[in-house]
Short mmCIF file of N, CA and C in Angstrom, two decimals:
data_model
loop_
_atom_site.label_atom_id
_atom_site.label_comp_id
_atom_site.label_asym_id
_atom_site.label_seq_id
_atom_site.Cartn_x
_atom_site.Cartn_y
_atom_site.Cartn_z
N UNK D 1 0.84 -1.20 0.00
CA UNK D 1 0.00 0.00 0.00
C UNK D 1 0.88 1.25 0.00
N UNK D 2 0.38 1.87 -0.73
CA UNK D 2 0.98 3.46 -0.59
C UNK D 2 1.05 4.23 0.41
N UNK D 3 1.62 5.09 1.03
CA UNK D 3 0.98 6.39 2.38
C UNK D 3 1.75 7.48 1.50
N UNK D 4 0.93 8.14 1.89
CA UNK D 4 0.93 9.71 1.18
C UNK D 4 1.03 10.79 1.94
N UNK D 5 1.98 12.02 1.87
CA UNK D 5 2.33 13.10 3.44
C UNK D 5 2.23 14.09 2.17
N UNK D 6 1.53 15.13 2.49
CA UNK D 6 1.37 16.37 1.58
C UNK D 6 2.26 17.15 2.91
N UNK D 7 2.91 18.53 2.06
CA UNK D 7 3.30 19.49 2.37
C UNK D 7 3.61 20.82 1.78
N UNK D 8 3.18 22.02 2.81
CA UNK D 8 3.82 23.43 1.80
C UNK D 8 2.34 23.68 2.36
N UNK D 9 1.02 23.82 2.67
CA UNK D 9 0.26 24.86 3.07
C UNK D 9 1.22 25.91 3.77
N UNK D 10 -0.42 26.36 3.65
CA UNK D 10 0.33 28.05 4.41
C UNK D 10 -0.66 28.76 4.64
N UNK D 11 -0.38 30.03 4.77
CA UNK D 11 -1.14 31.40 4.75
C UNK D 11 -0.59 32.23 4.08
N UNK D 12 -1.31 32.99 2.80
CA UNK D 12 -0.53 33.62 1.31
C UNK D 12 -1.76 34.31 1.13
N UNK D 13 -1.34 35.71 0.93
CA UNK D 13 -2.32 36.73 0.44
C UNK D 13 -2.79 36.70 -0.97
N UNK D 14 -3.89 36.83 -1.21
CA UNK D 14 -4.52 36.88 -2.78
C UNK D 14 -3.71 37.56 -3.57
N UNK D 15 -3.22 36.56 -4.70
CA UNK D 15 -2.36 36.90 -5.61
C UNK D 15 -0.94 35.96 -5.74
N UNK D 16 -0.77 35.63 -4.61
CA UNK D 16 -0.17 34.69 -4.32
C UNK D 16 0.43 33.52 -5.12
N UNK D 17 1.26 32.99 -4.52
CA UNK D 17 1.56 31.48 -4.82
C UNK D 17 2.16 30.62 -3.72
N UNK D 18 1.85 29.16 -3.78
CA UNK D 18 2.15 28.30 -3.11
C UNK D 18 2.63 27.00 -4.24
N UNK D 19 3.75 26.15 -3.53
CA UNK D 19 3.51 24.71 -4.00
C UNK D 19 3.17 23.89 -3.08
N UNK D 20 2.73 22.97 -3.16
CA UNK D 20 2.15 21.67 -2.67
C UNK D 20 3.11 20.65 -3.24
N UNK D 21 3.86 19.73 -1.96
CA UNK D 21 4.26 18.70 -2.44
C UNK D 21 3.67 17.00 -1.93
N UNK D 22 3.67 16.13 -2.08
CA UNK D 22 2.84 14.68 -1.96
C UNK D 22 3.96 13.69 -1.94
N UNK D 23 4.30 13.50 -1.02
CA UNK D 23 5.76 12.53 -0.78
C UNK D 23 5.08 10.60 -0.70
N UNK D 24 5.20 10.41 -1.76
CA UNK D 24 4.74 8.40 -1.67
C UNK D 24 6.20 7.62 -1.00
N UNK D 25 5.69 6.57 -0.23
CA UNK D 25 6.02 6.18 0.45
C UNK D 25 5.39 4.40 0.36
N UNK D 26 6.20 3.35 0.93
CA UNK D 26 5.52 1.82 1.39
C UNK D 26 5.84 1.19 -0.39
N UNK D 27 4.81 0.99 -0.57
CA UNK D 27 5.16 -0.06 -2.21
C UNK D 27 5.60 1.11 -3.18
N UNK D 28 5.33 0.67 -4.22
CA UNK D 28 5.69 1.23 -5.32
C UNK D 28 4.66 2.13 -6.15
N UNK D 29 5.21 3.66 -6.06
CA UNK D 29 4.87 4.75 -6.76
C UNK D 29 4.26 4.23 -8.39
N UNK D 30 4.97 3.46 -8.78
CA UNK D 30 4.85 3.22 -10.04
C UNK D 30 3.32 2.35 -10.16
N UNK D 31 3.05 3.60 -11.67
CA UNK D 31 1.22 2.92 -12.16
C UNK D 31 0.13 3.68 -11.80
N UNK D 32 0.32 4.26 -10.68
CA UNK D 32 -0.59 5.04 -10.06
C UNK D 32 -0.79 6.27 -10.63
N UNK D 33 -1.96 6.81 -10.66
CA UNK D 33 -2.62 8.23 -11.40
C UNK D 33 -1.82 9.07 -9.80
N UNK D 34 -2.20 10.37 -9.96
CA UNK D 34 -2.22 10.95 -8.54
C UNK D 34 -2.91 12.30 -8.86
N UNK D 35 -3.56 12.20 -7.94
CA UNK D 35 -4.49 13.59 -8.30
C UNK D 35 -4.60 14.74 -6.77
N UNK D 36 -5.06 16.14 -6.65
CA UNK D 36 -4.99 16.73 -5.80
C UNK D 36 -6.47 17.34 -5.88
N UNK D 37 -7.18 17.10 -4.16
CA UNK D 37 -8.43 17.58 -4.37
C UNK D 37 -8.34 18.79 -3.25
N UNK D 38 -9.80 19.35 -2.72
CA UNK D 38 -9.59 20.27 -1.67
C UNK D 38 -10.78 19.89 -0.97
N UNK D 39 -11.02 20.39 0.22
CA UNK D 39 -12.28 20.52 1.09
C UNK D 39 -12.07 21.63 1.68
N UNK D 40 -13.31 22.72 1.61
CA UNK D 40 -13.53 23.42 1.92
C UNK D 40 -14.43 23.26 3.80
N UNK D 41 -14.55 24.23 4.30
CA UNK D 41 -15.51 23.89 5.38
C UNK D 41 -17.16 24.01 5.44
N UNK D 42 -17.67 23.17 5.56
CA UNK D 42 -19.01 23.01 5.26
C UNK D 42 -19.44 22.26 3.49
N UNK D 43 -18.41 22.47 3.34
CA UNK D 43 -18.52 21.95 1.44
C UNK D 43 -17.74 20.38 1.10
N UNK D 44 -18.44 19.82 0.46
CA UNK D 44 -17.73 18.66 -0.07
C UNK D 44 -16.54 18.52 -0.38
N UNK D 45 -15.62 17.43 -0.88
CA UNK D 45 -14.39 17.18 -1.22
C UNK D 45 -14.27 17.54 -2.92
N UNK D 46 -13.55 18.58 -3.06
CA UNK D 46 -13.96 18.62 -4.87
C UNK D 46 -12.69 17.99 -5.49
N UNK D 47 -12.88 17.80 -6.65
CA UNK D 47 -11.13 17.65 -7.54
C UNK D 47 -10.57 18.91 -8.13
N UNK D 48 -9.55 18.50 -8.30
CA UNK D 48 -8.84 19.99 -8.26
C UNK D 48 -8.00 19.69 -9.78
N UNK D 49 -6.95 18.48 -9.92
CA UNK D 49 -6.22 18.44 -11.03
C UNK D 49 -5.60 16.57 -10.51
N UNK D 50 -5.51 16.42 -11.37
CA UNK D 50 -4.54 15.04 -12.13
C UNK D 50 -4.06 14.95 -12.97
N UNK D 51 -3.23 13.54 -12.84
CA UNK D 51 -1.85 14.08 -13.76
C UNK D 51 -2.01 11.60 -13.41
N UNK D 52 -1.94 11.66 -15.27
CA UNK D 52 -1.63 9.88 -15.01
C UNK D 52 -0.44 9.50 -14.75
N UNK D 53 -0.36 8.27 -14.66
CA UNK D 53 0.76 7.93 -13.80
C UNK D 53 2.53 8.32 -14.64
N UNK D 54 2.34 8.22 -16.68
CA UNK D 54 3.09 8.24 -16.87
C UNK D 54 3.74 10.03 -17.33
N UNK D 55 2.25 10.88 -16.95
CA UNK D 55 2.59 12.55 -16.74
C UNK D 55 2.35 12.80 -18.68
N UNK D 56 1.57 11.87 -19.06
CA UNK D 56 1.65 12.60 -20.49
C UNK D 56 -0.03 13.17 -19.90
N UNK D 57 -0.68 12.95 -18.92
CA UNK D 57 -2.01 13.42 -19.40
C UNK D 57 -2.53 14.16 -18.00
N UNK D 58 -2.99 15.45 -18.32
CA UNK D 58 -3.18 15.79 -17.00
C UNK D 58 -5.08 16.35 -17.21
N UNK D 59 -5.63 16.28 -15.90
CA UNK D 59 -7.29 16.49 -15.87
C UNK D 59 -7.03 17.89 -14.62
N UNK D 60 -8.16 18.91 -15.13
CA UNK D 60 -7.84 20.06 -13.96
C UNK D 60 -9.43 20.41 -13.99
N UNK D 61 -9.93 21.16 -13.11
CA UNK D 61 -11.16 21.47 -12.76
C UNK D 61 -11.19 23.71 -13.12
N UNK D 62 -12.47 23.50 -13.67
CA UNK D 62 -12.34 24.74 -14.94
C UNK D 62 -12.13 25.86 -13.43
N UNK D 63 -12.07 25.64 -12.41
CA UNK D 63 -12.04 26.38 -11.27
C UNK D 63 -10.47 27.22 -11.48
N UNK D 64 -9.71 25.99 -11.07
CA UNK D 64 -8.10 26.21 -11.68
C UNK D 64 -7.21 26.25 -12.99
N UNK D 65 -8.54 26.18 -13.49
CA UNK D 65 -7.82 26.49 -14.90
C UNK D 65 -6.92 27.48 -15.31
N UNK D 66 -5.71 27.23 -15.60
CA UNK D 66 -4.64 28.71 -16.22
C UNK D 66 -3.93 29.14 -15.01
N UNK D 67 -4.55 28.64 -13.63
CA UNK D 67 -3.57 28.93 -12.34
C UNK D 67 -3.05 27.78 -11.28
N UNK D 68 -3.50 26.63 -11.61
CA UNK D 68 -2.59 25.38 -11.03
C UNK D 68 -2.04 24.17 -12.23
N UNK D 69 -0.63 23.88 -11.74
CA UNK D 69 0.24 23.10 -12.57
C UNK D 69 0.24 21.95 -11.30
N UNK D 70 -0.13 20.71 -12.16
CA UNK D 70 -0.02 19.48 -11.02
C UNK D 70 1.53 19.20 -11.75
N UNK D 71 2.23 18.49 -10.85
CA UNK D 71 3.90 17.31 -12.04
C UNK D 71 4.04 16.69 -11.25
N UNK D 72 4.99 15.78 -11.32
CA UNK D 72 5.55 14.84 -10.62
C UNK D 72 7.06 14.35 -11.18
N UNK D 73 7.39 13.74 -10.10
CA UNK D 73 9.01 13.31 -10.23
C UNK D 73 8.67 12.00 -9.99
N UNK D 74 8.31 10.60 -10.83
CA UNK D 74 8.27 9.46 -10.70
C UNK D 74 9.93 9.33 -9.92
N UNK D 75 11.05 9.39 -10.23
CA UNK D 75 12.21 9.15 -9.70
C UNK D 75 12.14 9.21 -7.87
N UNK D 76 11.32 10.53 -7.52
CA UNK D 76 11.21 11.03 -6.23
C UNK D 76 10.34 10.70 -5.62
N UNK D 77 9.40 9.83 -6.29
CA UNK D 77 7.52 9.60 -5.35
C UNK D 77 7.44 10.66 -5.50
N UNK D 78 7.03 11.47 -5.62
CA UNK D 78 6.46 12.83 -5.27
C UNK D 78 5.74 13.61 -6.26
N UNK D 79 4.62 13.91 -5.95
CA UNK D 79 4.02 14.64 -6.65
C UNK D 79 3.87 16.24 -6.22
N UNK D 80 3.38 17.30 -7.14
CA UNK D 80 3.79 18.82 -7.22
C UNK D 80 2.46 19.41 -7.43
N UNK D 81 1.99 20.33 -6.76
CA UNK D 81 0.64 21.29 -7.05
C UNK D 81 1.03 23.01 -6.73
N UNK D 82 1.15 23.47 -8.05
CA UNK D 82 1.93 24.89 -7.88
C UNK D 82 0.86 25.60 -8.41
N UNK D 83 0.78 26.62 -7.37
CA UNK D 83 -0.54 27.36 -7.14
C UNK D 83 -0.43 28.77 -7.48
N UNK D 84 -0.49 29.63 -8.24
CA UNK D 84 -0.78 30.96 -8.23
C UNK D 84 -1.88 31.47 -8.51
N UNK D 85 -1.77 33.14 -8.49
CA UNK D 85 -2.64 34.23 -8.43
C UNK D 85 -4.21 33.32 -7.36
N UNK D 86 -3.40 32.80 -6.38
CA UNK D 86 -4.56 32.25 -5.51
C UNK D 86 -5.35 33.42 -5.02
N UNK D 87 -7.07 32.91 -4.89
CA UNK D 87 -8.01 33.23 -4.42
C UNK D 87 -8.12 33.06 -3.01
N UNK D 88 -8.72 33.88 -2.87
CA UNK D 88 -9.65 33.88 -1.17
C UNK D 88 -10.49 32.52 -1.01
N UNK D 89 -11.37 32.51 -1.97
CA UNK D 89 -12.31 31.04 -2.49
C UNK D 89 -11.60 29.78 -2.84
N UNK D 90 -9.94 29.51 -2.74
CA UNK D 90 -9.04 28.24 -2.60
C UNK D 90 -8.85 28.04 -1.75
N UNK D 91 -9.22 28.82 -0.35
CA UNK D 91 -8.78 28.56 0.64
C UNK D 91 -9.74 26.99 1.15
N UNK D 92 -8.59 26.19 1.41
CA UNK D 92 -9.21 24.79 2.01
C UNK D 92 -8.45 24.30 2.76
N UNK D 93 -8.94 22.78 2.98
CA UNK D 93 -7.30 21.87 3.34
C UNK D 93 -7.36 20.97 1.74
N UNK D 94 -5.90 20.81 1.57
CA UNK D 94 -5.84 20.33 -0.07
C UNK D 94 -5.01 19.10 0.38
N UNK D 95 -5.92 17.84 -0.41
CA UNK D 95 -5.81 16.25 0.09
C UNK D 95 -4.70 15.49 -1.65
N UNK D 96 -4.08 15.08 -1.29
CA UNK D 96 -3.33 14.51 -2.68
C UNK D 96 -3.97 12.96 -2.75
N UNK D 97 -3.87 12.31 -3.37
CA UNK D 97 -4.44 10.80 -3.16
C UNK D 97 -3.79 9.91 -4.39
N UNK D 98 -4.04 8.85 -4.36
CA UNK D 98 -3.52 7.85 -5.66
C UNK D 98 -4.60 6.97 -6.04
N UNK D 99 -4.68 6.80 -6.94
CA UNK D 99 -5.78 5.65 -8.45
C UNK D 99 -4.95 5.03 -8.56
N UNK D 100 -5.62 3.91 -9.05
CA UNK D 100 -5.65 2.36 -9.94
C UNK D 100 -5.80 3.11 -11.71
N UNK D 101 -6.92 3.83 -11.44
CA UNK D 101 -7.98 4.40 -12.47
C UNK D 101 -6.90 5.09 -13.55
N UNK D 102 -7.04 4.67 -14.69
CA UNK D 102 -6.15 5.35 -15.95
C UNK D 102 -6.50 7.10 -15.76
N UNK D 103 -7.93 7.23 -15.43
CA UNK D 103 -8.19 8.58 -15.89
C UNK D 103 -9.10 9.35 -14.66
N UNK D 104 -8.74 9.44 -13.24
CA UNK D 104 -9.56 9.60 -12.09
C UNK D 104 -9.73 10.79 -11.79
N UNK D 105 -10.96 11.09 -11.72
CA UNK D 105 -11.56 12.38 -11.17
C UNK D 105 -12.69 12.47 -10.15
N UNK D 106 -12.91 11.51 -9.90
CA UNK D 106 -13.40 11.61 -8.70
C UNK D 106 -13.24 10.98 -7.54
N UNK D 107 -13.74 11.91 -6.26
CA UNK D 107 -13.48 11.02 -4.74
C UNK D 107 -13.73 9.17 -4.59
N UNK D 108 -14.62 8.58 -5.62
CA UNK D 108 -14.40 7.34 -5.12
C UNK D 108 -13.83 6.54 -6.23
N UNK D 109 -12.60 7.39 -7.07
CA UNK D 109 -11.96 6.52 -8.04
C UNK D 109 -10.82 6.77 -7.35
N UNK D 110 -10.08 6.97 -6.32
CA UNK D 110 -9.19 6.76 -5.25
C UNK D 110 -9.30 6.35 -4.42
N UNK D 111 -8.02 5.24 -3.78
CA UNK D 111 -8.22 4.89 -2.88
C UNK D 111 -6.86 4.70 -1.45
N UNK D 112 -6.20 5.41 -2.51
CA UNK D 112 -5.00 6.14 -1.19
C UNK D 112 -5.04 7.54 -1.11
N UNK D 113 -4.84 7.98 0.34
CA UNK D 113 -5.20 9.84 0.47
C UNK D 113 -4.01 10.03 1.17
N UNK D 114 -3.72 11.18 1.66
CA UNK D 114 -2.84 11.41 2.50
C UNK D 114 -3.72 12.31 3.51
N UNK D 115 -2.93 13.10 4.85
CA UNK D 115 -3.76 13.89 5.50
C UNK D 115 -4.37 14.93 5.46
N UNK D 116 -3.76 15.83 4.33
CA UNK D 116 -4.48 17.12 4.12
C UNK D 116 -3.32 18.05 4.38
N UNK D 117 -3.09 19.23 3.72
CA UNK D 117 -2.74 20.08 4.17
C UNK D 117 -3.19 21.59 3.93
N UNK D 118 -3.25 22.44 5.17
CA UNK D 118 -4.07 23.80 4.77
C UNK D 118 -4.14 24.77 4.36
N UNK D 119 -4.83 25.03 3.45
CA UNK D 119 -4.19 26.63 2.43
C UNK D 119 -5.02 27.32 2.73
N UNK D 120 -4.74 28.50 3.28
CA UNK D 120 -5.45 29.76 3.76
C UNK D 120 -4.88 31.13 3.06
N UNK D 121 -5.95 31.41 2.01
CA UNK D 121 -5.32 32.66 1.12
C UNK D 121 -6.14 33.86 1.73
N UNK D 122 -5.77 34.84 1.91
CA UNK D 122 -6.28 36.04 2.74
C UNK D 122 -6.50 37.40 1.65
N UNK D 123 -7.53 37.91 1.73
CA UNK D 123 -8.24 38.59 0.60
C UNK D 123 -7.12 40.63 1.34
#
C-alpha cells in the first residue's frame, strides 16, 4: 500500500503562490494516477487536477484552470501542485491521493489519500 504526506500549506495573500508537495512512500509509486483535491468547510471534497501515472495526461477542474500546474518526479515519489494568483475562495485543506484508475476524477476513483494540508489565502 501506498501512504501519502502532503506538504507546503500556508497562509498567502490573494495573488499569491504556493507549492504543494505529496511525498509516496511503502510499495511502489509506479502505475498510479495521482491527483490533488480540496475541502472546503461546510462543502464537499472537490477535484482539483490530475496528472496519469506516466505525466503525459493531465485532468484540472475549470475552477483552476490557467492557475494550477499538477507534475511529478516518478524518480522522487512525489508529486507537485503549484498554485498561483490564488483566491480567497481556494482557501481549504488540499488532500493529494492515488488511483488504480487510468483517468480519475473523482473522490471514489481513489483509494490512497494522505492527510491534508491547509491553504489559507487572505483577501
Amino acid at each position: 500500500q501506498v501512504q501519502l504526506v502532503e506538504s507546503g500549506g500556508g497562509l498567502v495573500q490573494a495573488g499569491g503562490s504556493l507549492r504543494l508537495s505529496c511525498a509516496a512512500s511503502g510499495r511502489t509509486f509506479s502505475g498510479y494516477a495521482m491527483g490533488w483535491f480540496r475541502q472546503a468547510p461546510g462543502k464537499e471534497r472537490e477535484f482539483v487536477e490530475a496528472m496519469t501515472w506516466s505525466g503525459a495526461n493531465t485532468y484540472y477542474s475549470d475552477s483552476v484552470k490557467g492557475r494550477f500546474t499538477i507534475s511529478r518526479d516518478n524518480a522522487k515519489n512525489t508529486v507537485y501542485l503549484q498554485m498561483n494568483s490564488l483566491k480567497p475562495e481556494d482557501t481549504a485543506v488540499y488532500y493529494c491521493a492515488a488511483s488504480r484508475f487510468l483517468i480519475p476524477n473523482t473522490v471514489k476513483q481513489y483509494d490512497v489519500w494522505g492527510q491534508g494540508t491547509q491553504v489559507t489565502v487572505s483577501s
